[in-house]
PDB file of C-alpha atoms in Angstrom:
ATOM      1  CA  UNK G   5     -10.051 -12.000 -35.507  1.00 53.00           C
ATOM      2  CA  UNK G   6     -11.554  -9.236 -36.994  1.00 56.00           C
ATOM      3  CA  UNK G   7      -9.624  -6.283 -38.850  1.00 56.00           C
ATOM      4  CA  UNK G   8      -8.773  -4.233 -36.114  1.00 51.00           C
ATOM      5  CA  UNK G   9      -7.089  -7.027 -34.114  1.00 54.00           C
ATOM      6  CA  UNK G  10      -5.233  -8.271 -37.352  1.00 54.00           C
ATOM      7  CA  UNK G  11      -3.861  -4.903 -37.610  1.00 54.00           C
ATOM      8  CA  UNK G  12      -2.792  -4.656 -33.912  1.00 51.00           C
ATOM      9  CA  UNK G  13      -1.053  -8.216 -34.157  1.00 52.00           C
ATOM     10  CA  UNK G  14       0.914  -7.200 -37.352  1.00 48.00           C
ATOM     11  CA  UNK G  15       2.174  -3.810 -36.006  1.00 48.00           C
ATOM     12  CA  UNK G  16       3.585  -5.537 -32.828  1.00 45.00           C
ATOM     13  CA  UNK G  17       5.412  -7.799 -35.101  1.00 39.00           C
ATOM     14  CA  UNK G  18       6.500  -5.430 -36.715  1.00 42.00           C
ATOM     15  CA  UNK G  19       7.778  -3.548 -33.815  1.00 39.00           C
ATOM     16  CA  UNK G  20       8.958  -6.974 -32.206  1.00 43.00           C
ATOM     17  CA  UNK G  21       6.619  -6.321 -29.170  1.00 42.00           C
ATOM     18  CA  UNK G  22       4.887  -8.715 -26.702  1.00 51.00           C
ATOM     19  CA  UNK G  23       1.316  -9.388 -26.289  1.00 64.00           C
ATOM     20  CA  UNK G  24       0.011  -6.577 -23.750  1.00 72.00           C
ATOM     21  CA  UNK G  25      -0.787  -9.783 -21.065  1.00 72.00           C
ATOM     22  CA  UNK G  26       2.508 -11.022 -21.419  1.00 81.00           C
ATOM     23  CA  UNK G  27       3.946  -7.277 -19.868  1.00 86.00           C
ATOM     24  CA  UNK G  28       0.866  -6.815 -17.922  1.00 88.00           C
ATOM     25  CA  UNK G  29       0.459  -9.662 -15.751  1.00 89.00           C
ATOM     26  CA  UNK G  30       4.468  -9.768 -14.489  1.00 90.00           C
ATOM     27  CA  UNK G  31       3.845  -6.355 -13.970  1.00 91.00           C
ATOM     28  CA  UNK G  32       0.584  -6.553 -12.058  1.00 91.00           C
ATOM     29  CA  UNK G  33       2.275  -9.578  -9.634  1.00 92.00           C
ATOM     30  CA  UNK G  34       5.503  -7.106  -9.314  1.00 92.00           C
ATOM     31  CA  UNK G  35       3.263  -4.590  -7.768  1.00 92.00           C
ATOM     32  CA  UNK G  36       1.235  -6.962  -5.646  1.00 92.00           C
ATOM     33  CA  UNK G  37       4.576  -8.237  -3.902  1.00 92.00           C
ATOM     34  CA  UNK G  38       5.996  -4.647  -3.614  1.00 91.00           C
ATOM     35  CA  UNK G  39       2.395  -2.784  -2.449  1.00 92.00           C
ATOM     36  CA  UNK G  40       4.060  -2.977   1.276  1.00 91.00           C
ATOM     37  CA  UNK G  41       7.368  -1.107   0.561  1.00 92.00           C
ATOM     38  CA  UNK G  42       5.690   1.055  -1.919  1.00 93.00           C
ATOM     39  CA  UNK G  43       2.820   1.701   0.244  1.00 93.00           C
ATOM     40  CA  UNK G  44       5.659   3.074   3.370  1.00 93.00           C
ATOM     41  CA  UNK G  45       7.647   5.222   0.394  1.00 94.00           C
ATOM     42  CA  UNK G  46       5.045   7.007  -0.334  1.00 93.00           C
ATOM     43  CA  UNK G  47       3.582   7.792   2.913  1.00 93.00           C
ATOM     44  CA  UNK G  48       6.847   8.606   3.692  1.00 93.00           C
ATOM     45  CA  UNK G  49       7.395  11.492   1.094  1.00 92.00           C
ATOM     46  CA  UNK G  50       3.811  12.907   0.419  1.00 90.00           C
ATOM     47  CA  UNK G  51       1.233  11.702   3.685  1.00 89.00           C
ATOM     48  CA  UNK G  52       2.258  15.008   5.305  1.00 89.00           C
ATOM     49  CA  UNK G  53       0.351  17.509   7.043  1.00 87.00           C
ATOM     50  CA  UNK G  54       1.013  21.013   6.529  1.00 87.00           C
ATOM     51  CA  UNK G  55      -1.802  23.686   8.265  1.00 91.00           C
ATOM     52  CA  UNK G  56      -5.327  24.800  10.184  1.00 93.00           C
ATOM     53  CA  UNK G  57      -6.795  22.315   7.216  1.00 93.00           C
ATOM     54  CA  UNK G  58      -5.075  19.168   8.014  1.00 93.00           C
ATOM     55  CA  UNK G  59      -4.729  20.379  11.957  1.00 94.00           C
ATOM     56  CA  UNK G  60      -9.023  20.503  11.790  1.00 94.00           C
ATOM     57  CA  UNK G  61      -9.205  17.114   9.703  1.00 94.00           C
ATOM     58  CA  UNK G  62      -7.104  14.799  12.561  1.00 93.00           C
ATOM     59  CA  UNK G  63      -8.605  16.587  15.534  1.00 93.00           C
ATOM     60  CA  UNK G  64     -10.931  13.688  16.388  1.00 93.00           C
ATOM     61  CA  UNK G  65      -7.909  10.799  16.435  1.00 92.00           C
ATOM     62  CA  UNK G  66      -5.430  13.497  17.930  1.00 92.00           C
ATOM     63  CA  UNK G  67      -8.081  14.218  20.859  1.00 92.00           C
ATOM     64  CA  UNK G  68      -9.407  10.613  20.899  1.00 92.00           C
ATOM     65  CA  UNK G  69      -6.728   8.338  18.887  1.00 91.00           C
ATOM     66  CA  UNK G  70      -9.915   6.330  18.031  1.00 91.00           C
ATOM     67  CA  UNK G  71      -8.295   2.632  16.158  1.00 89.00           C
ATOM     68  CA  UNK G  72      -4.824   3.549  16.213  1.00 89.00           C
ATOM     69  CA  UNK G  73      -2.455   4.265  12.938  1.00 85.00           C
ATOM     70  CA  UNK G  74      -4.110   1.493  11.626  1.00 89.00           C
ATOM     71  CA  UNK G  75      -7.738   2.052  11.428  1.00 93.00           C
ATOM     72  CA  UNK G  76      -8.651   5.642  12.393  1.00 92.00           C
ATOM     73  CA  UNK G  77      -9.121   6.598   9.182  1.00 94.00           C
ATOM     74  CA  UNK G  78     -11.857   4.244   8.867  1.00 93.00           C
ATOM     75  CA  UNK G  79     -13.578   4.779  12.434  1.00 94.00           C
ATOM     76  CA  UNK G  80     -12.754   8.786  13.030  1.00 92.00           C
ATOM     77  CA  UNK G  81     -15.468   9.804  11.137  1.00 92.00           C
ATOM     78  CA  UNK G  82     -13.180  12.359   9.617  1.00 93.00           C
ATOM     79  CA  UNK G  83     -11.460  10.658   6.568  1.00 93.00           C
ATOM     80  CA  UNK G  84     -14.043  10.434   4.015  1.00 93.00           C
ATOM     81  CA  UNK G  85     -15.110  12.852   1.821  1.00 94.00           C
ATOM     82  CA  UNK G  86     -18.188  14.074   3.479  1.00 95.00           C
ATOM     83  CA  UNK G  87     -16.394  13.982   7.221  1.00 94.00           C
ATOM     84  CA  UNK G  88     -13.561  15.998   5.852  1.00 94.00           C
ATOM     85  CA  UNK G  89     -15.349  18.605   4.678  1.00 95.00           C
ATOM     86  CA  UNK G  90     -17.231  19.060   7.540  1.00 94.00           C
ATOM     87  CA  UNK G  91     -14.192  19.233   9.891  1.00 93.00           C
ATOM     88  CA  UNK G  92     -12.831  21.915   7.632  1.00 93.00           C
ATOM     89  CA  UNK G  93     -16.134  24.459   6.904  1.00 91.00           C
ATOM     90  CA  UNK G  94     -14.929  26.568  10.528  1.00 86.00           C
ATOM     91  CA  UNK G  95     -11.852  26.842  10.025  1.00 91.00           C
ATOM     92  CA  UNK G  96     -12.177  30.140   7.872  1.00 90.00           C
ATOM     93  CA  UNK G  97     -15.288  32.228   8.225  1.00 86.00           C
ATOM     94  CA  UNK G  98     -14.301  33.786   4.786  1.00 89.00           C
ATOM     95  CA  UNK G  99     -13.404  30.440   2.487  1.00 89.00           C
ATOM     96  CA  UNK G 100     -15.857  29.461  -0.426  1.00 92.00           C
ATOM     97  CA  UNK G 101     -17.229  26.195  -0.608  1.00 93.00           C
ATOM     98  CA  UNK G 102     -15.190  25.321  -3.374  1.00 94.00           C
ATOM     99  CA  UNK G 103     -12.061  26.106  -1.357  1.00 94.00           C
ATOM    100  CA  UNK G 104     -13.238  23.953   1.681  1.00 93.00           C
ATOM    101  CA  UNK G 105     -14.109  20.845  -0.682  1.00 94.00           C
ATOM    102  CA  UNK G 106     -10.742  21.333  -2.234  1.00 95.00           C
ATOM    103  CA  UNK G 107      -9.052  21.870   1.422  1.00 94.00           C
ATOM    104  CA  UNK G 108     -10.628  18.512   2.012  1.00 94.00           C
ATOM    105  CA  UNK G 109     -10.125  16.541  -0.955  1.00 94.00           C
ATOM    106  CA  UNK G 110      -6.627  17.701  -1.140  1.00 94.00           C
ATOM    107  CA  UNK G 111      -6.161  16.417   2.590  1.00 95.00           C
ATOM    108  CA  UNK G 112      -7.297  12.884   1.955  1.00 94.00           C
ATOM    109  CA  UNK G 113      -5.759  12.065  -1.309  1.00 93.00           C
ATOM    110  CA  UNK G 114      -2.416  12.873   0.763  1.00 94.00           C
ATOM    111  CA  UNK G 115      -3.968  10.343   3.512  1.00 94.00           C
ATOM    112  CA  UNK G 116      -4.419   8.001   0.797  1.00 93.00           C
ATOM    113  CA  UNK G 117      -0.660   7.958   0.269  1.00 92.00           C
ATOM    114  CA  UNK G 118      -0.356   6.587   3.614  1.00 92.00           C
ATOM    115  CA  UNK G 119      -0.099   2.972   4.826  1.00 92.00           C
ATOM    116  CA  UNK G 120      -3.403   2.253   5.889  1.00 92.00           C
ATOM    117  CA  UNK G 121      -5.259   4.322   2.789  1.00 92.00           C
ATOM    118  CA  UNK G 122      -8.701   6.219   3.059  1.00 94.00           C
ATOM    119  CA  UNK G 123     -12.237   5.183   2.229  1.00 94.00           C
ATOM    120  CA  UNK G 124     -13.254   8.971   0.751  1.00 93.00           C
ATOM    121  CA  UNK G 125     -17.038   7.463   0.355  1.00 94.00           C
ATOM    122  CA  UNK G 126     -18.161   6.319   3.915  1.00 92.00           C
ATOM    123  CA  UNK G 127     -17.039   6.029   7.319  1.00 93.00           C
ATOM    124  CA  UNK G 128     -17.350   3.211  11.000  1.00 93.00           C
ATOM    125  CA  UNK G 129     -18.118   3.474  14.192  1.00 91.00           C
ATOM    126  CA  UNK G 130     -16.075   1.056  16.112  1.00 92.00           C
ATOM    127  CA  UNK G 131     -19.073  -0.694  17.291  1.00 94.00           C
ATOM    128  CA  UNK G 132     -20.167  -1.636  13.901  1.00 94.00           C
ATOM    129  CA  UNK G 133     -16.534  -2.139  12.446  1.00 94.00           C
ATOM    130  CA  UNK G 134     -16.478  -4.750  14.983  1.00 94.00           C
ATOM    131  CA  UNK G 135     -19.708  -6.543  13.955  1.00 95.00           C
ATOM    132  CA  UNK G 136     -18.843  -6.289  10.696  1.00 94.00           C
ATOM    133  CA  UNK G 137     -15.710  -8.098  11.230  1.00 93.00           C
ATOM    134  CA  UNK G 138     -17.204 -10.817  13.744  1.00 94.00           C
ATOM    135  CA  UNK G 139     -18.956 -11.329  10.504  1.00 94.00           C
ATOM    136  CA  UNK G 140     -16.050 -11.779   8.426  1.00 92.00           C
ATOM    137  CA  UNK G 141     -14.146 -13.735  10.482  1.00 93.00           C
ATOM    138  CA  UNK G 142     -15.884 -16.949   9.494  1.00 92.00           C
ATOM    139  CA  UNK G 143     -14.568 -16.686   5.901  1.00 88.00           C
ATOM    140  CA  UNK G 144     -11.001 -16.425   7.349  1.00 88.00           C
ATOM    141  CA  UNK G 145     -10.759 -12.276   7.042  1.00 90.00           C
ATOM    142  CA  UNK G 146      -9.297 -10.649   9.846  1.00 92.00           C
ATOM    143  CA  UNK G 147      -9.543  -7.412  11.136  1.00 93.00           C
ATOM    144  CA  UNK G 148      -6.324  -5.904   9.226  1.00 92.00           C
ATOM    145  CA  UNK G 149      -7.529  -7.631   6.159  1.00 94.00           C
ATOM    146  CA  UNK G 150     -11.141  -6.519   6.309  1.00 94.00           C
ATOM    147  CA  UNK G 151      -9.923  -2.129   7.000  1.00 94.00           C
ATOM    148  CA  UNK G 152      -7.803  -3.149   3.772  1.00 94.00           C
ATOM    149  CA  UNK G 153     -11.035  -4.129   2.128  1.00 94.00           C
ATOM    150  CA  UNK G 154     -12.846  -0.898   3.161  1.00 95.00           C
ATOM    151  CA  UNK G 155      -9.636   1.415   1.812  1.00 95.00           C
ATOM    152  CA  UNK G 156      -7.575   2.452  -0.906  1.00 94.00           C
ATOM    153  CA  UNK G 157      -3.895   3.444  -0.501  1.00 94.00           C
ATOM    154  CA  UNK G 158      -1.500   4.805  -3.002  1.00 93.00           C
ATOM    155  CA  UNK G 159      -0.030   1.542  -4.810  1.00 94.00           C
ATOM    156  CA  UNK G 160      -3.929   0.194  -4.665  1.00 94.00           C
ATOM    157  CA  UNK G 161      -4.723   3.056  -6.690  1.00 94.00           C
ATOM    158  CA  UNK G 162      -2.043   2.941  -8.847  1.00 93.00           C
ATOM    159  CA  UNK G 163      -2.918  -1.078  -9.540  1.00 93.00           C
ATOM    160  CA  UNK G 164      -6.630  -0.211 -10.489  1.00 93.00           C
ATOM    161  CA  UNK G 165      -5.771   2.495 -12.478  1.00 94.00           C
ATOM    162  CA  UNK G 166      -3.682   0.523 -14.792  1.00 93.00           C
ATOM    163  CA  UNK G 167      -5.663  -2.378 -15.025  1.00 93.00           C
ATOM    164  CA  UNK G 168      -9.000  -0.015 -15.652  1.00 94.00           C
ATOM    165  CA  UNK G 169      -7.225   1.257 -18.391  1.00 93.00           C
ATOM    166  CA  UNK G 170      -5.370  -2.237 -19.942  1.00 91.00           C
ATOM    167  CA  UNK G 171      -9.425  -3.411 -19.644  1.00 92.00           C
ATOM    168  CA  UNK G 172     -10.807  -0.683 -21.205  1.00 91.00           C
ATOM    169  CA  UNK G 173      -8.434  -0.524 -24.125  1.00 89.00           C
ATOM    170  CA  UNK G 174      -9.168  -4.632 -24.539  1.00 88.00           C
ATOM    171  CA  UNK G 175     -12.934  -4.251 -24.406  1.00 86.00           C
ATOM    172  CA  UNK G 176     -13.123  -1.212 -26.759  1.00 86.00           C
ATOM    173  CA  UNK G 177     -11.027  -3.250 -29.127  1.00 84.00           C
ATOM    174  CA  UNK G 178     -13.221  -6.347 -28.628  1.00 82.00           C
ATOM    175  CA  UNK G 179     -10.161  -8.257 -27.863  1.00 85.00           C
ATOM    176  CA  UNK G 180     -12.145 -10.785 -25.269  1.00 88.00           C
ATOM    177  CA  UNK G 181      -9.660 -13.483 -24.810  1.00 87.00           C
ATOM    178  CA  UNK G 182      -6.612 -11.300 -23.181  1.00 89.00           C
ATOM    179  CA  UNK G 183      -9.444  -9.322 -21.369  1.00 91.00           C
ATOM    180  CA  UNK G 184     -10.949 -12.538 -19.671  1.00 93.00           C
ATOM    181  CA  UNK G 185      -7.556 -13.465 -18.967  1.00 93.00           C
ATOM    182  CA  UNK G 186      -6.427 -10.221 -17.848  1.00 93.00           C
ATOM    183  CA  UNK G 187      -9.068 -10.411 -15.725  1.00 94.00           C
ATOM    184  CA  UNK G 188      -9.373 -13.498 -14.025  1.00 94.00           C
ATOM    185  CA  UNK G 189      -5.617 -12.996 -13.421  1.00 94.00           C
ATOM    186  CA  UNK G 190      -6.442  -9.568 -11.461  1.00 95.00           C
ATOM    187  CA  UNK G 191      -9.446 -11.252  -9.817  1.00 95.00           C
ATOM    188  CA  UNK G 192      -7.189 -13.608  -7.645  1.00 95.00           C
ATOM    189  CA  UNK G 193      -4.541 -10.604  -7.292  1.00 95.00           C
ATOM    190  CA  UNK G 194      -7.458  -8.123  -5.932  1.00 94.00           C
ATOM    191  CA  UNK G 195      -8.313 -11.429  -3.395  1.00 93.00           C
ATOM    192  CA  UNK G 196      -5.365 -11.904  -2.006  1.00 92.00           C
ATOM    193  CA  UNK G 197      -4.511  -7.991  -1.677  1.00 92.00           C
ATOM    194  CA  UNK G 198      -7.552  -7.220  -0.780  1.00 92.00           C
ATOM    195  CA  UNK G 199      -7.701  -4.348  -3.165  1.00 93.00           C
ATOM    196  CA  UNK G 200     -11.242  -2.693  -3.667  1.00 92.00           C
ATOM    197  CA  UNK G 201     -10.641  -0.899  -6.968  1.00 93.00           C
ATOM    198  CA  UNK G 202      -9.247  -4.115  -8.563  1.00 94.00           C
ATOM    199  CA  UNK G 203     -12.054  -5.885  -7.735  1.00 94.00           C
ATOM    200  CA  UNK G 204     -14.529  -4.821  -9.677  1.00 95.00           C
ATOM    201  CA  UNK G 205     -12.432  -3.687 -12.903  1.00 95.00           C
ATOM    202  CA  UNK G 206     -11.816  -7.739 -12.542  1.00 95.00           C
ATOM    203  CA  UNK G 207     -15.256  -8.942 -12.303  1.00 95.00           C
ATOM    204  CA  UNK G 208     -16.367  -6.071 -14.720  1.00 95.00           C
ATOM    205  CA  UNK G 209     -14.000  -7.648 -17.196  1.00 93.00           C
ATOM    206  CA  UNK G 210     -14.632 -11.000 -16.405  1.00 94.00           C
ATOM    207  CA  UNK G 211     -18.250 -10.190 -17.191  1.00 94.00           C
ATOM    208  CA  UNK G 212     -17.595  -8.488 -20.218  1.00 93.00           C
ATOM    209  CA  UNK G 213     -15.184 -10.913 -21.673  1.00 92.00           C
ATOM    210  CA  UNK G 214     -18.441 -13.411 -21.238  1.00 91.00           C
ATOM    211  CA  UNK G 215     -20.891 -10.930 -22.958  1.00 91.00           C
ATOM    212  CA  UNK G 216     -18.932 -10.417 -25.533  1.00 90.00           C
ATOM    213  CA  UNK G 217     -16.960 -13.182 -26.330  1.00 87.00           C
ATOM    214  CA  UNK G 218     -18.357 -15.972 -29.021  1.00 87.00           C
ATOM    215  CA  UNK G 219     -16.645 -19.264 -27.296  1.00 88.00           C
ATOM    216  CA  UNK G 220     -17.746 -18.321 -23.402  1.00 89.00           C
ATOM    217  CA  UNK G 221     -15.559 -22.180 -22.749  1.00 91.00           C
ATOM    218  CA  UNK G 222     -12.731 -20.697 -24.514  1.00 91.00           C
ATOM    219  CA  UNK G 223     -12.797 -17.516 -22.510  1.00 90.00           C
ATOM    220  CA  UNK G 224     -13.437 -19.189 -19.167  1.00 92.00           C
ATOM    221  CA  UNK G 225     -10.090 -21.180 -19.966  1.00 91.00           C
ATOM    222  CA  UNK G 226      -8.192 -17.757 -20.751  1.00 91.00           C
ATOM    223  CA  UNK G 227      -9.539 -16.638 -17.121  1.00 93.00           C
ATOM    224  CA  UNK G 228      -8.252 -19.729 -15.197  1.00 93.00           C
ATOM    225  CA  UNK G 229      -5.207 -19.082 -17.104  1.00 92.00           C
ATOM    226  CA  UNK G 230      -4.745 -15.876 -15.701  1.00 92.00           C
ATOM    227  CA  UNK G 231      -6.032 -16.874 -12.295  1.00 94.00           C
ATOM    228  CA  UNK G 232      -3.801 -19.642 -12.520  1.00 93.00           C
ATOM    229  CA  UNK G 233      -0.590 -17.043 -13.659  1.00 93.00           C
ATOM    230  CA  UNK G 234      -0.896 -14.641 -11.013  1.00 93.00           C
ATOM    231  CA  UNK G 235      -1.821 -17.159  -8.188  1.00 93.00           C
ATOM    232  CA  UNK G 236       1.774 -18.455  -8.884  1.00 92.00           C
ATOM    233  CA  UNK G 237       3.670 -15.486  -9.185  1.00 92.00           C
ATOM    234  CA  UNK G 238       2.171 -14.091  -5.607  1.00 92.00           C
ATOM    235  CA  UNK G 239       2.981 -17.846  -4.316  1.00 92.00           C
ATOM    236  CA  UNK G 240       6.442 -17.372  -6.005  1.00 91.00           C
ATOM    237  CA  UNK G 241       7.307 -14.408  -4.076  1.00 90.00           C
ATOM    238  CA  UNK G 242       6.098 -15.628  -1.196  1.00 88.00           C
ATOM    239  CA  UNK G 243       8.130 -18.308  -0.568  1.00 88.00           C
ATOM    240  CA  UNK G 244      11.035 -16.300  -1.560  1.00 83.00           C
ATOM    241  CA  UNK G 245      13.230 -14.429   1.659  1.00 75.00           C
ATOM    242  CA  UNK G 246      15.296 -11.091   1.625  1.00 79.00           C
ATOM    243  CA  UNK G 247      14.497  -8.339   0.166  1.00 86.00           C
ATOM    244  CA  UNK G 248      11.435  -6.830  -1.473  1.00 89.00           C
ATOM    245  CA  UNK G 249      13.375  -6.785  -4.899  1.00 88.00           C
ATOM    246  CA  UNK G 250      14.036 -10.412  -4.966  1.00 90.00           C
ATOM    247  CA  UNK G 251      10.137 -11.623  -4.726  1.00 90.00           C
ATOM    248  CA  UNK G 252       9.114  -8.737  -7.233  1.00 91.00           C
ATOM    249  CA  UNK G 253      11.811 -10.553  -9.051  1.00 91.00           C
ATOM    250  CA  UNK G 254      10.585 -14.414  -8.125  1.00 91.00           C
ATOM    251  CA  UNK G 255       7.119 -13.209  -9.232  1.00 92.00           C
ATOM    252  CA  UNK G 256       7.517 -11.784 -12.583  1.00 91.00           C
ATOM    253  CA  UNK G 257       9.991 -14.743 -13.533  1.00 90.00           C
ATOM    254  CA  UNK G 258       7.005 -17.147 -12.127  1.00 91.00           C
ATOM    255  CA  UNK G 259       4.808 -14.658 -14.214  1.00 91.00           C
ATOM    256  CA  UNK G 260       6.925 -15.421 -17.160  1.00 89.00           C
ATOM    257  CA  UNK G 261       7.281 -18.908 -17.384  1.00 88.00           C
ATOM    258  CA  UNK G 262       3.419 -19.454 -16.398  1.00 90.00           C
ATOM    259  CA  UNK G 263       2.438 -17.905 -18.819  1.00 88.00           C
ATOM    260  CA  UNK G 264       4.875 -19.744 -21.167  1.00 85.00           C
ATOM    261  CA  UNK G 265       4.015 -22.841 -19.859  1.00 86.00           C
ATOM    262  CA  UNK G 266       0.002 -22.099 -20.431  1.00 86.00           C
ATOM    263  CA  UNK G 267       0.471 -21.059 -23.687  1.00 81.00           C
ATOM    264  CA  UNK G 268       3.228 -23.895 -25.387  1.00 75.00           C
ATOM    265  CA  UNK G 269       3.422 -26.244 -23.660  1.00 63.00           C
ATOM    266  CA  UNK G 270       5.418 -28.376 -26.518  1.00 58.00           C
ATOM    267  CA  UNK G 271       8.312 -25.481 -26.217  1.00 56.00           C
ATOM    268  CA  UNK G 272       8.233 -25.289 -22.888  1.00 46.00           C
ATOM    269  CA  UNK G 273       8.624 -28.850 -22.238  1.00 46.00           C
ATOM    270  CA  UNK G 274      11.962 -29.342 -25.222  1.00 53.00           C
ATOM    271  CA  UNK G 275      13.272 -26.378 -23.748  1.00 49.00           C
ATOM    272  CA  UNK G 276      13.113 -28.088 -20.411  1.00 46.00           C
ATOM    273  CA  UNK G 277      14.432 -31.089 -21.630  1.00 50.00           C
ATOM    274  CA  UNK G 278      17.563 -29.130 -23.276  1.00 50.00           C
ATOM    275  CA  UNK G 279      18.665 -27.972 -19.766  1.00 44.00           C
ATOM    276  CA  UNK G 280      17.703 -31.171 -18.128  1.00 45.00           C
ATOM    277  CA  UNK G 281      19.286 -32.742 -20.435  1.00 54.00           C
ATOM    278  CA  UNK G 282      23.503 -32.276 -19.560  1.00 55.00           C
ATOM    279  CA  UNK G 283      22.640 -31.987 -15.899  1.00 50.00           C
ATOM    280  CA  UNK G 284      21.444 -35.411 -16.169  1.00 51.00           C
ATOM    281  CA  UNK G 285      24.282 -36.580 -18.615  1.00 52.00           C
ATOM    282  CA  UNK G 286      26.606 -35.192 -15.719  1.00 52.00           C
ATOM    283  CA  UNK G 287      25.158 -36.933 -12.766  1.00 54.00           C
ATOM    284  CA  UNK G 288      25.310 -39.955 -14.718  1.00 58.00           C
ATOM    285  CA  UNK G 289      28.599 -39.477 -15.586  1.00 60.00           C
ATOM    286  CA  UNK G 290      29.525 -38.390 -11.678  1.00 52.00           C
ATOM    287  CA  UNK G 291      27.614 -41.487 -10.344  1.00 55.00           C
ATOM    288  CA  UNK G 292      29.536 -44.255 -12.853  1.00 53.00           C
ATOM    289  CA  UNK G 293      32.833 -42.737 -11.505  1.00 57.00           C
ATOM    290  CA  UNK G 294      31.982 -43.346  -7.964  1.00 53.00           C
ATOM    291  CA  UNK G 295      31.436 -46.710  -8.536  1.00 50.00           C
ATOM    292  CA  UNK G 296      34.129 -47.286 -10.328  1.00 54.00           C
ATOM    293  CA  UNK G 297      36.297 -45.755  -7.554  1.00 54.00           C
ATOM    294  CA  UNK G 298      34.766 -47.727  -4.966  1.00 51.00           C
ATOM    295  CA  UNK G 299      35.014 -51.063  -6.913  1.00 51.00           C
ATOM    296  CA  UNK G 300      38.503 -50.576  -7.673  1.00 50.00           C
ATOM    297  CA  UNK G 301      38.425 -50.362  -3.775  1.00 52.00           C
TER     298      UNK G 301
END
C-alpha cells in the first residue's frame, strides 16, 4: 500500500466512511434492477418532440413505421449522429453547420432518454439486423437483447458514467484491488443488462488492474468476488416480486450481505450463529412442549 492509499484509508477511518466498493456495488445493483422503470420515467419526462427539426428526423419512421417503436431508432437510418444531421440539413436554408449539428445532437439526447435508446455511431437496415440476430441466436441472444446491446439509453448512460469515473479514480490512485473487484461486478452487470457502455469500462478496468497489480492472482480473486456480489444481487432482485423499489432493496441488501460474507466470513458466521441460536432454542422448547403434551394425553 503506497503513501497515498494509506492517507486515503486514514481519511476514511477518521470520517467513518466505508470503502468505495461498499457503496458502488450496491448502487450498481440498485440501478440495474430499476433501470427499466427509470428509463420509462425519463422517457415520459424528456423524450418529446417540439419543432420541425424533430419532425424531419422522425419523418422516415412516421411514414414507414419501420422497426416499430422498439427498433426504429436503430433501423430507420436517421437516429445516428450522421443520419440525424442529414435529416435536418434542408429544414432551413439559412442554418449554419453548427446549428444543424446542434439540432441533430439535441434530438438524439432526448431520444437517448427513451426506453429503446439510440446508437449515435451507426444504423442498420432491416436485413442486416435480421442476419445479425440470426447469428447471435445460438448464443442465447434474443432480438430485443441484441437491440439493447447496440443502443444506449439514459440509465445505461448514467451507470456507465459512474462506473467510468470510479474506475478512472481507482486506476489513477493505483488501487488495483478495488478496481478489480468493481470491474468484475460491472462485467456481470453489463452482460446481464446488455449495457454497451458498461462492458468496455469493465473490460478496461479489469485489464488495467491485472496489468498494474503486483499479485495477479489476488487481483483475479477480487474480480471473482465482485462478480459474485453483482450476480447475487441481480439474482435476489429477480426473485422478488412486487414493486420496483422492493427489488432494489433486495438487490442492495444482497450486495451488502454478500460483500460482508466474502470479506469477513468468520464474522459473518458468528453473526449468523448469534441470530440463529435463539431461534433454535425457541424451536427446541416448542418441540419439547409438543412432545410432553402428546405424552400427557
